[in-house]
Coordinates of C-alpha atoms in Angstrom, one line a residue:
Chain N
M1117 CA 10.5 -24.9 -46.1
N1118 CA 12.0 -24.4 -42.9
P1119 CA 14.3 -27.6 -41.7
V1120 CA 14.1 -28.2 -38.3
S1121 CA 16.8 -28.4 -35.7
A1122 CA 18.6 -32.2 -35.3
G1123 CA 17.6 -34.2 -32.4
A1124 CA 20.4 -35.6 -30.2
G1125 CA 19.7 -39.3 -31.7
E1126 CA 19.8 -38.0 -35.5
R1127 CA 23.3 -36.6 -35.2
E1128 CA 24.6 -40.4 -34.8
T1129 CA 23.5 -40.8 -38.2
I1130 CA 24.1 -37.4 -39.7
P1131 CA 27.6 -36.5 -40.2
Y1132 CA 29.1 -33.5 -39.0
C1133 CA 30.1 -30.2 -40.8
D1134 CA 34.1 -30.1 -41.4
N1135 CA 34.3 -26.6 -40.1
C1136 CA 32.2 -26.9 -37.0
D1137 CA 30.3 -29.2 -34.3
D1138 CA 26.6 -28.8 -36.5
P1139 CA 24.9 -31.3 -38.6
A1140 CA 25.7 -31.2 -42.1
V1141 CA 23.3 -30.3 -44.9
Y1142 CA 25.8 -31.1 -47.8
F1143 CA 28.2 -33.0 -49.0
D1144 CA 30.8 -31.9 -51.6
P1145 CA 31.7 -35.0 -53.5
R1146 CA 34.4 -33.1 -55.4
L1147 CA 36.2 -31.9 -52.5
Q1148 CA 35.1 -34.6 -50.1
R1149 CA 33.8 -32.3 -47.4
H1150 CA 30.6 -31.7 -45.1
L1151 CA 28.9 -28.4 -44.9
C1152 CA 26.2 -27.2 -42.3
E1153 CA 23.7 -24.5 -43.4
V1154 CA 26.1 -21.4 -42.2
H1155 CA 29.2 -22.6 -43.6
L1156 CA 27.6 -24.1 -47.2
S1157 CA 26.2 -20.6 -47.2
Q1158 CA 29.7 -18.9 -46.4
D1159 CA 31.3 -20.9 -49.1
V1160 CA 28.7 -20.2 -52.0
E1161 CA 29.2 -16.3 -51.1
R1162 CA 32.9 -16.7 -51.4
R1163 CA 32.9 -18.4 -54.6
V1164 CA 30.5 -15.6 -55.8
I1165 CA 32.9 -13.2 -54.6
D1166 CA 36.0 -14.3 -55.9
R1167 CA 34.6 -14.8 -59.4
L1168 CA 33.6 -11.3 -59.3
A1169 CA 36.9 -10.2 -58.3
R1170 CA 38.5 -12.7 -60.7
H1171 CA 36.8 -11.4 -63.7
G1172 CA 36.5 -7.8 -62.8
M1173 CA 32.8 -8.1 -63.2
I1174 CA 31.6 -5.3 -61.4
H1175 CA 33.4 -1.6 -61.3
D1176 CA 32.5 1.4 -59.0
G1177 CA 29.8 3.4 -60.7
D1178 CA 28.5 0.9 -62.4
R1179 CA 24.5 0.5 -63.1
I1180 CA 23.4 -3.2 -62.8
A1181 CA 20.8 -4.7 -64.4
I1182 CA 19.8 -8.3 -62.7
G1183 CA 17.5 -10.6 -64.2
L1184 CA 15.1 -11.7 -61.8
S1185 CA 13.2 -14.1 -62.8
G1186 CA 12.1 -14.9 -59.4
G1187 CA 13.2 -18.6 -59.6
K1188 CA 15.8 -19.8 -57.0
D1189 CA 19.1 -18.6 -59.4
S1190 CA 18.2 -15.2 -59.7
S1191 CA 16.9 -14.8 -56.5
V1192 CA 19.9 -16.2 -54.7
L1193 CA 22.0 -13.9 -57.3
L1194 CA 20.0 -10.8 -56.1
S1195 CA 20.3 -11.5 -52.4
I1196 CA 23.9 -12.0 -52.6
L1197 CA 25.0 -9.4 -54.8
S1198 CA 22.7 -7.1 -52.8
R1199 CA 25.0 -7.6 -50.0
V1200 CA 28.1 -7.8 -51.5
I1201 CA 27.7 -4.8 -53.7
R1202 CA 27.2 -2.8 -50.5
E1203 CA 29.9 -3.9 -48.6
R1204 CA 32.4 -3.6 -51.6
W1205 CA 31.5 -1.6 -54.5
D1206 CA 29.8 1.4 -55.3
A1207 CA 27.4 0.2 -57.8
E1208 CA 23.5 0.1 -58.2
L1209 CA 21.3 -2.8 -58.6
I1210 CA 18.1 -2.6 -60.7
A1211 CA 16.1 -6.1 -60.9
I1212 CA 14.6 -6.6 -64.4
T1213 CA 11.6 -9.3 -64.7
V1214 CA 10.5 -10.7 -67.9
D1215 CA 6.9 -12.1 -68.0
E1216 CA 7.0 -14.6 -71.0
G1217 CA 3.3 -15.2 -70.5
I1218 CA 3.5 -18.8 -69.1
A1219 CA 0.3 -19.8 -67.3
G1220 CA 0.3 -21.6 -63.9
Y1221 CA 3.8 -20.9 -63.8
R1222 CA 5.2 -17.3 -64.0
E1223 CA 2.3 -16.1 -61.7
E1224 CA 4.1 -17.5 -58.8
T1225 CA 7.5 -16.5 -59.5
I1226 CA 6.7 -13.2 -60.6
Q1227 CA 5.0 -12.7 -56.9
S1228 CA 8.4 -14.0 -55.3
A1229 CA 10.4 -11.8 -57.3
V1230 CA 8.3 -8.9 -56.0
S1231 CA 8.5 -9.9 -52.4
L1232 CA 12.2 -10.0 -52.5
T1233 CA 12.8 -7.2 -54.1
K1234 CA 10.7 -5.3 -51.8
R1235 CA 12.3 -7.2 -48.7
L1236 CA 16.0 -6.1 -50.1
G1237 CA 15.1 -2.5 -51.1
I1238 CA 15.8 -3.1 -54.9
S1239 CA 14.2 -1.3 -57.6
H1240 CA 12.1 -3.4 -59.6
H1241 CA 10.7 -3.0 -63.6
I1242 CA 8.8 -5.9 -64.8
V1243 CA 8.3 -6.2 -68.7
S1244 CA 5.9 -8.3 -70.5
F1245 CA 6.3 -10.5 -74.1
Q1246 CA 2.7 -9.3 -74.2
S1247 CA 3.4 -5.5 -73.8
L1248 CA 6.7 -5.9 -76.2
F1249 CA 5.9 -8.1 -78.8
G1250 CA 2.2 -8.3 -78.7
T1251 CA 1.5 -12.1 -77.7
T1252 CA 2.2 -14.4 -74.8
L1253 CA 4.7 -17.6 -74.9
D1254 CA 1.7 -19.7 -74.4
F1255 CA -0.1 -18.4 -77.3
L1256 CA 3.0 -18.2 -79.5
L1257 CA 3.3 -22.1 -78.8
T1258 CA 0.1 -22.9 -79.5
A1259 CA 0.1 -20.8 -82.8
H1260 CA 3.1 -22.1 -84.2
P1261 CA 5.4 -25.3 -84.1
L1262 CA 8.3 -23.5 -82.4
R1263 CA 10.8 -25.2 -79.8
A1264 CA 9.7 -23.7 -76.5
C1265 CA 12.8 -22.7 -75.1
T1266 CA 14.5 -21.5 -78.3
A1267 CA 11.9 -19.4 -79.0
C1268 CA 11.6 -18.2 -75.2
G1269 CA 15.3 -17.7 -74.9
I1270 CA 15.6 -15.6 -78.0
L1271 CA 12.8 -13.3 -77.1
R1272 CA 13.6 -13.3 -73.4
K1273 CA 17.1 -12.1 -74.1
K1274 CA 15.8 -9.6 -76.1
A1275 CA 13.3 -8.2 -74.0
L1276 CA 16.1 -8.0 -71.2
S1277 CA 18.5 -6.3 -73.1
D1278 CA 15.9 -3.9 -74.1
A1279 CA 14.7 -3.0 -70.2
A1280 CA 18.9 -2.9 -69.6
R1281 CA 19.2 -0.6 -72.1
D1282 CA 16.4 1.6 -71.0
I1283 CA 17.5 2.3 -67.9
S1284 CA 21.3 2.6 -69.0
A1285 CA 22.7 -0.2 -67.3
D1286 CA 26.5 -1.1 -67.5
S1287 CA 25.8 -4.6 -67.3
I1288 CA 23.4 -7.5 -66.8
A1289 CA 23.6 -9.8 -64.4
T1290 CA 21.9 -13.4 -64.8
G1291 CA 21.9 -16.3 -62.6
H1292 CA 23.4 -18.9 -64.7
N1293 CA 25.0 -21.6 -62.6
L1294 CA 27.5 -24.2 -63.0
S1295 CA 25.4 -27.0 -63.7
D1296 CA 23.5 -24.5 -66.4
A1297 CA 26.9 -23.8 -68.0
A1298 CA 28.3 -27.2 -68.3
Q1299 CA 25.0 -28.0 -69.8
S1300 CA 25.2 -25.4 -72.4
V1301 CA 28.7 -26.2 -73.4
L1302 CA 27.9 -29.9 -73.9
M1303 CA 24.7 -28.7 -75.9
N1304 CA 27.1 -26.4 -78.4
Y1305 CA 29.6 -29.5 -78.9
L1306 CA 26.6 -32.0 -79.7
R1307 CA 25.0 -29.2 -82.0
G1308 CA 28.6 -28.9 -83.6
D1309 CA 27.7 -24.9 -83.0
F1310 CA 31.6 -23.9 -82.8
E1311 CA 30.8 -20.2 -82.7
R1312 CA 28.9 -20.2 -79.8
L1313 CA 31.0 -22.4 -77.8
L1314 CA 33.9 -19.7 -78.0
R1315 CA 31.7 -16.8 -77.4
D1316 CA 32.4 -14.6 -74.8
S1317 CA 29.6 -12.4 -73.8
S1318 CA 31.2 -10.7 -70.8
R1319 CA 34.1 -8.8 -73.1
R1320 CA 32.2 -7.7 -76.1
E1321 CA 32.4 -4.1 -76.9
D1322 CA 30.3 -3.4 -79.6
R1323 CA 28.2 -0.9 -79.9
G1324 CA 24.8 -1.2 -78.3
F1325 CA 26.0 -4.6 -76.5
I1326 CA 25.6 -4.6 -72.6
R1327 CA 28.0 -6.8 -71.1
R1328 CA 26.9 -10.1 -69.4
I1329 CA 28.1 -11.2 -66.0
K1330 CA 27.3 -14.7 -64.7
P1331 CA 28.5 -14.6 -60.9
L1332 CA 26.7 -17.9 -60.0
L1333 CA 29.0 -20.0 -62.8
D1334 CA 31.1 -21.7 -59.9
V1335 CA 28.2 -22.8 -58.0
H1336 CA 26.1 -26.1 -58.4
E1337 CA 22.5 -25.8 -59.0
K1338 CA 21.9 -28.0 -56.2
E1339 CA 24.1 -25.9 -53.8
I1340 CA 22.0 -22.4 -55.2
T1341 CA 19.0 -24.6 -54.2
L1342 CA 20.1 -25.3 -50.5
Y1343 CA 21.3 -21.7 -50.4
S1344 CA 18.2 -20.5 -51.0
M1345 CA 16.4 -23.1 -48.7
V1346 CA 18.4 -22.5 -45.5
N1347 CA 18.8 -18.6 -46.2
G1348 CA 14.6 -18.3 -46.5
I1349 CA 15.0 -17.0 -50.2
T1350 CA 12.2 -18.6 -51.7
G1351 CA 9.8 -21.2 -50.9
M1352 CA 9.6 -24.5 -53.6
L1353 CA 9.0 -23.0 -56.7
P1354 CA 7.1 -24.5 -59.3
E1355 CA 9.4 -25.6 -62.9
C1356 CA 8.6 -24.4 -65.9
P1357 CA 6.0 -26.5 -67.6
Y1358 CA 8.0 -26.7 -70.8
A1359 CA 11.3 -27.2 -69.3
T1360 CA 10.9 -31.1 -69.6
T1361 CA 10.4 -30.8 -73.4
A1362 CA 13.8 -29.5 -74.4
F1363 CA 17.2 -30.6 -75.8
R1364 CA 18.6 -29.2 -72.4
A1365 CA 16.4 -31.6 -70.3
E1366 CA 18.0 -34.2 -71.8
V1367 CA 21.6 -33.1 -71.5
R1368 CA 20.7 -32.3 -67.7
T1369 CA 20.3 -35.9 -67.2
L1370 CA 23.4 -36.6 -68.8
Q1371 CA 25.5 -33.7 -67.1
A1372 CA 24.2 -34.7 -63.6
G1373 CA 25.1 -38.5 -64.5
I1374 CA 28.6 -37.7 -65.6
E1375 CA 29.2 -35.2 -62.5
Y1376 CA 27.3 -38.0 -59.7
H1377 CA 29.9 -40.6 -61.2
Y1378 CA 33.0 -38.4 -61.8
P1379 CA 32.6 -35.1 -59.4
G1380 CA 34.1 -32.0 -60.6
A1381 CA 33.4 -32.9 -64.4
S1382 CA 31.3 -29.8 -64.8
L1383 CA 33.9 -27.5 -63.4
R1384 CA 36.5 -29.2 -65.6
I1385 CA 33.9 -28.8 -68.6
I1386 CA 33.5 -24.8 -68.3
E1387 CA 37.5 -24.6 -67.4
G1388 CA 38.1 -26.4 -70.6
Q1389 CA 35.9 -24.3 -72.8
E1390 CA 37.4 -20.9 -71.0
S1391 CA 40.8 -21.8 -72.1
L1392 CA 39.5 -23.0 -75.7
S1393 CA 38.0 -19.8 -76.1
K1394 CA 41.1 -17.9 -74.8
Q1395 CA 43.0 -19.9 -77.2
A1396 CA 40.8 -19.5 -80.1
K1397 CA 41.0 -15.5 -79.7
K1398 CA 44.6 -15.7 -80.7
T1399 CA 44.0 -17.6 -83.9
V1400 CA 40.2 -17.1 -85.1
R1401 CA 39.3 -13.8 -86.4
P1402 CA 36.5 -12.8 -85.1
G1403 CA 33.5 -12.3 -87.1
T1404 CA 32.0 -8.9 -88.3
V1405 CA 29.4 -7.3 -85.7
G1406 CA 26.4 -5.9 -88.0
Y1407 CA 23.3 -4.2 -86.6
C1408 CA 19.7 -5.4 -86.9
A1409 CA 18.1 -4.0 -89.9
S1410 CA 14.8 -4.1 -87.8
C1411 CA 15.7 -3.2 -84.4
G1412 CA 19.3 -2.1 -84.5
D1413 CA 20.5 -4.6 -81.8
P1414 CA 24.5 -6.0 -82.6
C1415 CA 23.9 -9.2 -84.2
S1416 CA 25.7 -11.4 -86.9
G1417 CA 23.3 -11.3 -89.7
H1418 CA 20.9 -8.9 -91.5
V1419 CA 18.2 -8.9 -88.6
C1420 CA 18.6 -10.1 -85.3
Q1421 CA 17.5 -13.7 -83.9
A1422 CA 14.2 -11.7 -81.9
C1423 CA 13.3 -9.7 -85.2
G1424 CA 13.6 -12.6 -87.3
L1425 CA 11.6 -14.8 -85.2
L1426 CA 8.9 -12.5 -84.8
Q1427 CA 8.8 -11.3 -88.7
N1428 CA 8.6 -15.1 -89.5
L1429 CA 5.5 -15.5 -87.2
N1430 CA 4.0 -12.6 -88.6
K1431 CA 4.4 -14.3 -92.4
Chain K
M848 CA 10.5 -46.1 -43.9
R849 CA 8.1 -43.5 -45.8
L850 CA 9.3 -42.1 -49.1
Q851 CA 7.6 -39.2 -50.4
L852 CA 9.1 -38.7 -53.9
P853 CA 9.3 -35.6 -55.9
N854 CA 6.0 -36.7 -57.8
G855 CA 3.8 -36.5 -54.8
T856 CA 3.8 -40.3 -54.6
T857 CA 4.5 -41.9 -51.1
R858 CA 5.8 -45.3 -50.5
E859 CA 6.7 -47.5 -47.7
V860 CA 10.2 -49.2 -48.0
N861 CA 12.0 -51.4 -45.4
G862 CA 13.7 -49.8 -42.8
D863 CA 16.9 -51.9 -43.2
P864 CA 19.7 -48.8 -42.7
R865 CA 21.2 -47.4 -45.7
T866 CA 23.0 -44.4 -46.9
V867 CA 20.2 -41.6 -49.0
A868 CA 22.6 -42.2 -51.8
A869 CA 21.9 -46.1 -52.1
L870 CA 18.2 -45.3 -51.0
L871 CA 18.0 -42.6 -53.9
T872 CA 19.6 -44.6 -56.6
G873 CA 17.7 -47.6 -55.8
C874 CA 14.7 -45.6 -57.1
D875 CA 16.7 -44.6 -60.3
I876 CA 17.1 -40.7 -58.9
N877 CA 20.2 -39.1 -59.0
P878 CA 21.1 -37.6 -55.8
L879 CA 22.6 -34.6 -57.4
E880 CA 19.1 -33.7 -59.0
V881 CA 17.1 -33.6 -55.3
I882 CA 17.4 -32.5 -52.1
V883 CA 16.4 -34.8 -49.1
T884 CA 14.8 -34.4 -45.9
K885 CA 14.7 -36.8 -42.8
N886 CA 11.9 -36.1 -40.7
G887 CA 11.8 -32.4 -41.4
R888 CA 15.7 -32.2 -41.5
L889 CA 17.8 -31.4 -44.5
I890 CA 20.6 -34.1 -45.1
P891 CA 23.6 -34.8 -47.1
E892 CA 23.2 -38.0 -49.4
D893 CA 25.7 -39.8 -47.2
A894 CA 23.7 -39.4 -44.2
T895 CA 22.1 -42.9 -42.9
V896 CA 18.0 -43.3 -43.0
S897 CA 16.3 -46.1 -41.2
G898 CA 13.4 -47.8 -39.2
N899 CA 10.5 -45.3 -39.3
D900 CA 12.1 -42.4 -40.6
E901 CA 10.2 -39.9 -42.7
I902 CA 12.2 -38.9 -45.5
R903 CA 11.1 -36.2 -48.1
V904 CA 12.3 -35.7 -51.7
F905 CA 12.3 -32.4 -53.5
L906 CA 13.3 -32.2 -57.3
V907 CA 15.9 -29.2 -57.5
A908 CA 13.6 -27.0 -59.7
H909 CA 15.7 -25.8 -63.0
G910 CA 15.7 -22.4 -64.5
G911 CA 15.4 -19.1 -62.5

């Protein structure tokens, strides 16, 4: 969808951008400011660049695998990274799309990913659950009483890691945003999962582990959607049919409600978790890292979660 | 005003001036979870809508 220009009469009812004379498309409740299309885009890009620099996420010579589902988050991430890296670093971007096999949903987002990578001139690899694991997510969920997002998350992570390893990537960039991250922290609290709450996948250096970077962690999901719309990156894409059944869906509603009534709460949740993680490193001895007896990936048990899941399905 | 919701349904609401946020919360929609256009233009949640405005509400699709 392409927004049309403002008529003179409409401007009376639409606030102006705080930085120029154009009509605002976004009100930032935390900073109490209005932004037009151009200044919203610049602000999003500035936050991504700040995070990349602040956390030393990219180094010259890096080969970065980007998990590109074709949805708005990863598409915006690829668009921004492709430009930022060209301007600031001598690094290579390679897009990897994982086709989980979700009928009526994945076809459209994969097509969007293919179009975007062609437009940006980025090398693109597509891997599928069917080719890697011999089944689709749809079939798995029909045949087995699994929690959709849990099973998909475990297998998608494995697929992305394997594909990144195949291209000798130094890091894997994913499109997790501020809203996602705040929800994950809340979910870990609600599950009482201390280990996951304190895990820092950006700094692990175990053999076989590929560093994970999340450059969109300072940007809200709504800001990413607006960025995508005003810059023509993706159209209106469908939502995963399994998304509404997840625990995350309930937590998402909770997080959005908290953020609406207490602007900045999501950012404070993330900052609190990062601070807690740093403090814990000083006092908590890191767990022993082992390697999966089946595939050799780093893991904390005898076999990794993906191999464990697949072995259980084959019993 | 004509209000088109993310589920595709359309409803007529009275044209009294109000903010987008007031319109949305009146429909039990959190403004953070949607994008809104007025007569085809993206608008922020504190913009005013009224009269015969055509309001369209898009869900922020999760994931991706």
